[in-house]
Amino acid sequence: RHVVRFARIIAASVDAQNTTADHLTVALLSEPDAIAARVLHGAGVTDAKLLKQFALVLPAGDTEAPAEGKVPFADNGKTALREALMAALRLGHNYIGTEHILLGLLRDEGDAAQKLVELGLTIEGTDTAVRAELEKFRK
């Protein structure tokens, strides 16, 4: 929920008409200790590289979330979230975490996925890294 909320805040901060997959990707940085951030950093993707690749900045301070529906999700954002749900189901999870959103963004095959691939991520490598991070919780 926090990542989705923050994606809308990012979209609102740049006066976007819709919350896109790009906003969703950058919003993953709002949870620096979550699995997606650890996987990104483990792949050599720093916060600065991600922000530069997506040409976005993180809003400063205590930015308020826009009113519900004020910055609706674009089709690519909706698709990424649907893919996140599918990733969660494939992993046998009953929740959608940052790791599922990252996998969903890569499976979307849109602009955000291409930008992540340009940063060196692949679906297979990211899936393996996510599973390795999840395994740490089981030990």
mmCIF file with all atom_site columns, C-alpha atoms in Angstrom:
data_model
loop_
_atom_site.group_PDB
_atom_site.id
_atom_site.type_symbol
_atom_site.label_atom_id
_atom_site.label_alt_id
_atom_site.label_comp_id
_atom_site.label_asym_id
_atom_site.label_entity_id
_atom_site.label_seq_id
_atom_site.pdbx_PDB_ins_code
_atom_site.Cartn_x
_atom_site.Cartn_y
_atom_site.Cartn_z
_atom_site.occupancy
_atom_site.B_iso_or_equiv
_atom_site.pdbx_formal_charge
_atom_site.auth_seq_id
_atom_site.auth_comp_id
_atom_site.auth_asym_id
_atom_site.auth_atom_id
_atom_site.pdbx_PDB_model_num
ATOM 1   C CA . ARG A 1 1   ? 0.000  0.000   0.000   1.00 0.00 ? 1   ARG A CA 1
ATOM 2   C CA . HIS A 1 2   ? 2.772  2.377   0.878   1.00 0.00 ? 2   HIS A CA 1
ATOM 3   C CA . VAL A 1 3   ? 4.440  2.015   -2.537  1.00 0.00 ? 3   VAL A CA 1
ATOM 4   C CA . VAL A 1 4   ? 1.143  2.522   -4.377  1.00 0.00 ? 4   VAL A CA 1
ATOM 5   C CA . ARG A 1 5   ? 0.382  5.599   -2.254  1.00 0.00 ? 5   ARG A CA 1
ATOM 6   C CA . PHE A 1 6   ? 3.871  6.966   -2.825  1.00 0.00 ? 6   PHE A CA 1
ATOM 7   C CA . ALA A 1 7   ? 3.597  6.379   -6.585  1.00 0.00 ? 7   ALA A CA 1
ATOM 8   C CA . ARG A 1 8   ? 0.547  8.656   -6.573  1.00 0.00 ? 8   ARG A CA 1
ATOM 9   C CA . ILE A 1 9   ? 2.455  11.241  -4.555  1.00 0.00 ? 9   ILE A CA 1
ATOM 10  C CA . ILE A 1 10  ? 5.285  11.164  -7.104  1.00 0.00 ? 10  ILE A CA 1
ATOM 11  C CA . ALA A 1 11  ? 2.795  11.539  -9.958  1.00 0.00 ? 11  ALA A CA 1
ATOM 12  C CA . ALA A 1 12  ? 1.078  14.450  -8.216  1.00 0.00 ? 12  ALA A CA 1
ATOM 13  C CA . SER A 1 13  ? 4.426  16.120  -7.500  1.00 0.00 ? 13  SER A CA 1
ATOM 14  C CA . VAL A 1 14  ? 5.129  16.364  -11.239 1.00 0.00 ? 14  VAL A CA 1
ATOM 15  C CA . ASP A 1 15  ? 1.530  17.291  -12.106 1.00 0.00 ? 15  ASP A CA 1
ATOM 16  C CA . ALA A 1 16  ? 1.030  14.051  -14.047 1.00 0.00 ? 16  ALA A CA 1
ATOM 17  C CA . GLN A 1 17  ? -2.454 13.217  -15.268 1.00 0.00 ? 17  GLN A CA 1
ATOM 18  C CA . ASN A 1 18  ? -1.962 9.542   -14.397 1.00 0.00 ? 18  ASN A CA 1
ATOM 19  C CA . THR A 1 19  ? 0.167  7.412   -12.132 1.00 0.00 ? 19  THR A CA 1
ATOM 20  C CA . THR A 1 20  ? 2.350  5.355   -14.440 1.00 0.00 ? 20  THR A CA 1
ATOM 21  C CA . ALA A 1 21  ? 4.556  2.301   -14.157 1.00 0.00 ? 21  ALA A CA 1
ATOM 22  C CA . ASP A 1 22  ? 7.504  4.717   -13.998 1.00 0.00 ? 22  ASP A CA 1
ATOM 23  C CA . HIS A 1 23  ? 6.056  6.350   -10.876 1.00 0.00 ? 23  HIS A CA 1
ATOM 24  C CA . LEU A 1 24  ? 5.444  2.907   -9.411  1.00 0.00 ? 24  LEU A CA 1
ATOM 25  C CA . THR A 1 25  ? 9.036  1.868   -10.086 1.00 0.00 ? 25  THR A CA 1
ATOM 26  C CA . VAL A 1 26  ? 10.521 4.930   -8.432  1.00 0.00 ? 26  VAL A CA 1
ATOM 27  C CA . ALA A 1 27  ? 8.107  4.527   -5.515  1.00 0.00 ? 27  ALA A CA 1
ATOM 28  C CA . LEU A 1 28  ? 9.858  1.243   -4.690  1.00 0.00 ? 28  LEU A CA 1
ATOM 29  C CA . LEU A 1 29  ? 12.608 3.448   -3.234  1.00 0.00 ? 29  LEU A CA 1
ATOM 30  C CA . SER A 1 30  ? 10.175 4.593   -0.534  1.00 0.00 ? 30  SER A CA 1
ATOM 31  C CA . GLU A 1 31  ? 10.722 1.231   1.175   1.00 0.00 ? 31  GLU A CA 1
ATOM 32  C CA . PRO A 1 32  ? 14.533 1.083   1.388   1.00 0.00 ? 32  PRO A CA 1
ATOM 33  C CA . ASP A 1 33  ? 14.637 -2.036  3.563   1.00 0.00 ? 33  ASP A CA 1
ATOM 34  C CA . ALA A 1 34  ? 12.092 -4.002  1.541   1.00 0.00 ? 34  ALA A CA 1
ATOM 35  C CA . ILE A 1 35  ? 12.940 -6.880  -0.770  1.00 0.00 ? 35  ILE A CA 1
ATOM 36  C CA . ALA A 1 36  ? 12.630 -4.899  -4.028  1.00 0.00 ? 36  ALA A CA 1
ATOM 37  C CA . ALA A 1 37  ? 15.148 -2.294  -2.874  1.00 0.00 ? 37  ALA A CA 1
ATOM 38  C CA . ARG A 1 38  ? 17.542 -5.023  -1.712  1.00 0.00 ? 38  ARG A CA 1
ATOM 39  C CA . VAL A 1 39  ? 17.225 -6.804  -5.065  1.00 0.00 ? 39  VAL A CA 1
ATOM 40  C CA . LEU A 1 40  ? 17.761 -3.563  -6.995  1.00 0.00 ? 40  LEU A CA 1
ATOM 41  C CA . HIS A 1 41  ? 20.788 -2.627  -4.901  1.00 0.00 ? 41  HIS A CA 1
ATOM 42  C CA . GLY A 1 42  ? 22.136 -6.174  -5.129  1.00 0.00 ? 42  GLY A CA 1
ATOM 43  C CA . ALA A 1 43  ? 22.000 -5.854  -8.921  1.00 0.00 ? 43  ALA A CA 1
ATOM 44  C CA . GLY A 1 44  ? 24.098 -2.693  -8.719  1.00 0.00 ? 44  GLY A CA 1
ATOM 45  C CA . VAL A 1 45  ? 21.195 -0.295  -9.240  1.00 0.00 ? 45  VAL A CA 1
ATOM 46  C CA . THR A 1 46  ? 21.639 2.628   -6.889  1.00 0.00 ? 46  THR A CA 1
ATOM 47  C CA . ASP A 1 47  ? 18.833 4.998   -6.011  1.00 0.00 ? 47  ASP A CA 1
ATOM 48  C CA . ALA A 1 48  ? 20.575 7.702   -8.053  1.00 0.00 ? 48  ALA A CA 1
ATOM 49  C CA . LYS A 1 49  ? 20.828 5.458   -11.132 1.00 0.00 ? 49  LYS A CA 1
ATOM 50  C CA . LEU A 1 50  ? 17.158 4.504   -10.884 1.00 0.00 ? 50  LEU A CA 1
ATOM 51  C CA . LEU A 1 51  ? 16.035 8.105   -10.494 1.00 0.00 ? 51  LEU A CA 1
ATOM 52  C CA . LYS A 1 52  ? 18.206 9.194   -13.431 1.00 0.00 ? 52  LYS A CA 1
ATOM 53  C CA . GLN A 1 53  ? 16.967 6.340   -15.641 1.00 0.00 ? 53  GLN A CA 1
ATOM 54  C CA . PHE A 1 54  ? 13.340 7.260   -14.941 1.00 0.00 ? 54  PHE A CA 1
ATOM 55  C CA . ALA A 1 55  ? 13.984 11.030  -15.002 1.00 0.00 ? 55  ALA A CA 1
ATOM 56  C CA . LEU A 1 56  ? 12.110 11.513  -11.748 1.00 0.00 ? 56  LEU A CA 1
ATOM 57  C CA . VAL A 1 57  ? 12.932 12.819  -8.300  1.00 0.00 ? 57  VAL A CA 1
ATOM 58  C CA . LEU A 1 58  ? 11.561 11.799  -4.949  1.00 0.00 ? 58  LEU A CA 1
ATOM 59  C CA . PRO A 1 59  ? 9.296  14.440  -3.409  1.00 0.00 ? 59  PRO A CA 1
ATOM 60  C CA . ALA A 1 60  ? 10.847 16.075  -0.369  1.00 0.00 ? 60  ALA A CA 1
ATOM 61  C CA . GLY A 1 61  ? 9.356  16.221  3.091   1.00 0.00 ? 61  GLY A CA 1
ATOM 62  C CA . ASP A 1 62  ? 5.945  15.121  4.268   1.00 0.00 ? 62  ASP A CA 1
ATOM 63  C CA . THR A 1 63  ? 4.098  15.268  0.991   1.00 0.00 ? 63  THR A CA 1
ATOM 64  C CA . GLU A 1 64  ? 0.404  14.610  1.278   1.00 0.00 ? 64  GLU A CA 1
ATOM 65  C CA . ALA A 1 65  ? -1.171 11.836  -0.721  1.00 0.00 ? 65  ALA A CA 1
ATOM 66  C CA . PRO A 1 66  ? -3.540 13.118  -3.391  1.00 0.00 ? 66  PRO A CA 1
ATOM 67  C CA . ALA A 1 67  ? -7.232 12.552  -2.862  1.00 0.00 ? 67  ALA A CA 1
ATOM 68  C CA . GLU A 1 68  ? -8.384 9.102   -3.940  1.00 0.00 ? 68  GLU A CA 1
ATOM 69  C CA . GLY A 1 69  ? -8.795 9.051   -7.686  1.00 0.00 ? 69  GLY A CA 1
ATOM 70  C CA . LYS A 1 70  ? -7.096 12.420  -8.192  1.00 0.00 ? 70  LYS A CA 1
ATOM 71  C CA . VAL A 1 71  ? -4.160 10.808  -9.979  1.00 0.00 ? 71  VAL A CA 1
ATOM 72  C CA . PRO A 1 72  ? -5.590 7.556   -11.341 1.00 0.00 ? 72  PRO A CA 1
ATOM 73  C CA . PHE A 1 73  ? -3.399 4.768   -12.591 1.00 0.00 ? 73  PHE A CA 1
ATOM 74  C CA . ALA A 1 74  ? -2.527 4.713   -16.271 1.00 0.00 ? 74  ALA A CA 1
ATOM 75  C CA . ASP A 1 75  ? -3.024 1.462   -18.150 1.00 0.00 ? 75  ASP A CA 1
ATOM 76  C CA . ASN A 1 76  ? 0.656  0.535   -17.772 1.00 0.00 ? 76  ASN A CA 1
ATOM 77  C CA . GLY A 1 77  ? 0.453  1.084   -14.017 1.00 0.00 ? 77  GLY A CA 1
ATOM 78  C CA . LYS A 1 78  ? -2.655 -1.089  -13.791 1.00 0.00 ? 78  LYS A CA 1
ATOM 79  C CA . THR A 1 79  ? -0.974 -3.783  -15.878 1.00 0.00 ? 79  THR A CA 1
ATOM 80  C CA . ALA A 1 80  ? 2.107  -3.742  -13.642 1.00 0.00 ? 80  ALA A CA 1
ATOM 81  C CA . LEU A 1 81  ? -0.100 -4.147  -10.566 1.00 0.00 ? 81  LEU A CA 1
ATOM 82  C CA . ARG A 1 82  ? -1.996 -7.036  -12.191 1.00 0.00 ? 82  ARG A CA 1
ATOM 83  C CA . GLU A 1 83  ? 1.346  -8.650  -13.010 1.00 0.00 ? 83  GLU A CA 1
ATOM 84  C CA . ALA A 1 84  ? 2.395  -8.085  -9.384  1.00 0.00 ? 84  ALA A CA 1
ATOM 85  C CA . LEU A 1 85  ? -0.675 -10.035 -8.284  1.00 0.00 ? 85  LEU A CA 1
ATOM 86  C CA . MET A 1 86  ? 0.253  -12.836 -10.678 1.00 0.00 ? 86  MET A CA 1
ATOM 87  C CA . ALA A 1 87  ? 3.822  -12.857 -9.321  1.00 0.00 ? 87  ALA A CA 1
ATOM 88  C CA . ALA A 1 88  ? 2.486  -13.156 -5.775  1.00 0.00 ? 88  ALA A CA 1
ATOM 89  C CA . LEU A 1 89  ? 0.247  -16.052 -6.779  1.00 0.00 ? 89  LEU A CA 1
ATOM 90  C CA . ARG A 1 90  ? 3.121  -17.801 -8.595  1.00 0.00 ? 90  ARG A CA 1
ATOM 91  C CA . LEU A 1 91  ? 5.166  -17.568 -5.408  1.00 0.00 ? 91  LEU A CA 1
ATOM 92  C CA . GLY A 1 92  ? 2.248  -18.865 -3.333  1.00 0.00 ? 92  GLY A CA 1
ATOM 93  C CA . HIS A 1 93  ? 1.849  -15.633 -1.367  1.00 0.00 ? 93  HIS A CA 1
ATOM 94  C CA . ASN A 1 94  ? -1.380 -14.132 -0.078  1.00 0.00 ? 94  ASN A CA 1
ATOM 95  C CA . TYR A 1 95  ? -0.051 -10.580 -0.130  1.00 0.00 ? 95  TYR A CA 1
ATOM 96  C CA . ILE A 1 96  ? 1.552  -8.231  -2.654  1.00 0.00 ? 96  ILE A CA 1
ATOM 97  C CA . GLY A 1 97  ? 4.914  -6.937  -1.528  1.00 0.00 ? 97  GLY A CA 1
ATOM 98  C CA . THR A 1 98  ? 7.520  -4.754  -3.131  1.00 0.00 ? 98  THR A CA 1
ATOM 99  C CA . GLU A 1 99  ? 9.162  -7.845  -4.604  1.00 0.00 ? 99  GLU A CA 1
ATOM 100 C CA . HIS A 1 100 ? 5.965  -8.714  -6.460  1.00 0.00 ? 100 HIS A CA 1
ATOM 101 C CA . ILE A 1 101 ? 5.648  -5.153  -7.768  1.00 0.00 ? 101 ILE A CA 1
ATOM 102 C CA . LEU A 1 102 ? 9.212  -5.290  -9.091  1.00 0.00 ? 102 LEU A CA 1
ATOM 103 C CA . LEU A 1 103 ? 8.520  -8.599  -10.821 1.00 0.00 ? 103 LEU A CA 1
ATOM 104 C CA . GLY A 1 104 ? 5.234  -7.212  -12.149 1.00 0.00 ? 104 GLY A CA 1
ATOM 105 C CA . LEU A 1 105 ? 6.983  -4.173  -13.586 1.00 0.00 ? 105 LEU A CA 1
ATOM 106 C CA . LEU A 1 106 ? 9.467  -6.396  -15.413 1.00 0.00 ? 106 LEU A CA 1
ATOM 107 C CA . ARG A 1 107 ? 6.730  -8.657  -16.772 1.00 0.00 ? 107 ARG A CA 1
ATOM 108 C CA . ASP A 1 108 ? 4.706  -5.685  -18.022 1.00 0.00 ? 108 ASP A CA 1
ATOM 109 C CA . GLU A 1 109 ? 7.073  -5.413  -21.028 1.00 0.00 ? 109 GLU A CA 1
ATOM 110 C CA . GLY A 1 110 ? 6.414  -1.675  -21.287 1.00 0.00 ? 110 GLY A CA 1
ATOM 111 C CA . ASP A 1 111 ? 8.677  1.336   -21.003 1.00 0.00 ? 111 ASP A CA 1
ATOM 112 C CA . ALA A 1 112 ? 9.352  0.801   -17.291 1.00 0.00 ? 112 ALA A CA 1
ATOM 113 C CA . ALA A 1 113 ? 10.406 -2.790  -17.947 1.00 0.00 ? 113 ALA A CA 1
ATOM 114 C CA . GLN A 1 114 ? 12.722 -1.648  -20.749 1.00 0.00 ? 114 GLN A CA 1
ATOM 115 C CA . LYS A 1 115 ? 14.316 0.943   -18.460 1.00 0.00 ? 115 LYS A CA 1
ATOM 116 C CA . LEU A 1 116 ? 14.876 -1.721  -15.792 1.00 0.00 ? 116 LEU A CA 1
ATOM 117 C CA . VAL A 1 117 ? 16.420 -4.035  -18.396 1.00 0.00 ? 117 VAL A CA 1
ATOM 118 C CA . GLU A 1 118 ? 18.722 -1.191  -19.474 1.00 0.00 ? 118 GLU A CA 1
ATOM 119 C CA . LEU A 1 119 ? 19.849 -1.003  -15.841 1.00 0.00 ? 119 LEU A CA 1
ATOM 120 C CA . GLY A 1 120 ? 20.818 -4.681  -16.061 1.00 0.00 ? 120 GLY A CA 1
ATOM 121 C CA . LEU A 1 121 ? 17.760 -6.428  -14.609 1.00 0.00 ? 121 LEU A CA 1
ATOM 122 C CA . THR A 1 122 ? 16.142 -9.481  -16.160 1.00 0.00 ? 122 THR A CA 1
ATOM 123 C CA . ILE A 1 123 ? 12.992 -11.306 -15.192 1.00 0.00 ? 123 ILE A CA 1
ATOM 124 C CA . GLU A 1 124 ? 14.920 -14.515 -14.517 1.00 0.00 ? 124 GLU A CA 1
ATOM 125 C CA . GLY A 1 125 ? 17.685 -12.847 -12.508 1.00 0.00 ? 125 GLY A CA 1
ATOM 126 C CA . THR A 1 126 ? 15.228 -10.761 -10.521 1.00 0.00 ? 126 THR A CA 1
ATOM 127 C CA . ASP A 1 127 ? 13.038 -13.780 -9.793  1.00 0.00 ? 127 ASP A CA 1
ATOM 128 C CA . THR A 1 128 ? 16.099 -15.692 -8.545  1.00 0.00 ? 128 THR A CA 1
ATOM 129 C CA . ALA A 1 129 ? 17.195 -12.750 -6.381  1.00 0.00 ? 129 ALA A CA 1
ATOM 130 C CA . VAL A 1 130 ? 13.675 -12.349 -4.954  1.00 0.00 ? 130 VAL A CA 1
ATOM 131 C CA . ARG A 1 131 ? 13.518 -16.035 -4.074  1.00 0.00 ? 131 ARG A CA 1
ATOM 132 C CA . ALA A 1 132 ? 16.941 -15.812 -2.409  1.00 0.00 ? 132 ALA A CA 1
ATOM 133 C CA . GLU A 1 133 ? 15.784 -12.829 -0.327  1.00 0.00 ? 133 GLU A CA 1
ATOM 134 C CA . LEU A 1 134 ? 12.596 -14.645 0.651   1.00 0.00 ? 134 LEU A CA 1
ATOM 135 C CA . GLU A 1 135 ? 14.618 -17.689 1.666   1.00 0.00 ? 135 GLU A CA 1
ATOM 136 C CA . LYS A 1 136 ? 16.490 -15.556 4.215   1.00 0.00 ? 136 LYS A CA 1
ATOM 137 C CA . PHE A 1 137 ? 13.226 -15.180 6.116   1.00 0.00 ? 137 PHE A CA 1
ATOM 138 C CA . ARG A 1 138 ? 12.747 -18.933 6.322   1.00 0.00 ? 138 ARG A CA 1
ATOM 139 C CA . LYS A 1 139 ? 16.070 -19.565 8.026   1.00 0.00 ? 139 LYS A CA 1
#
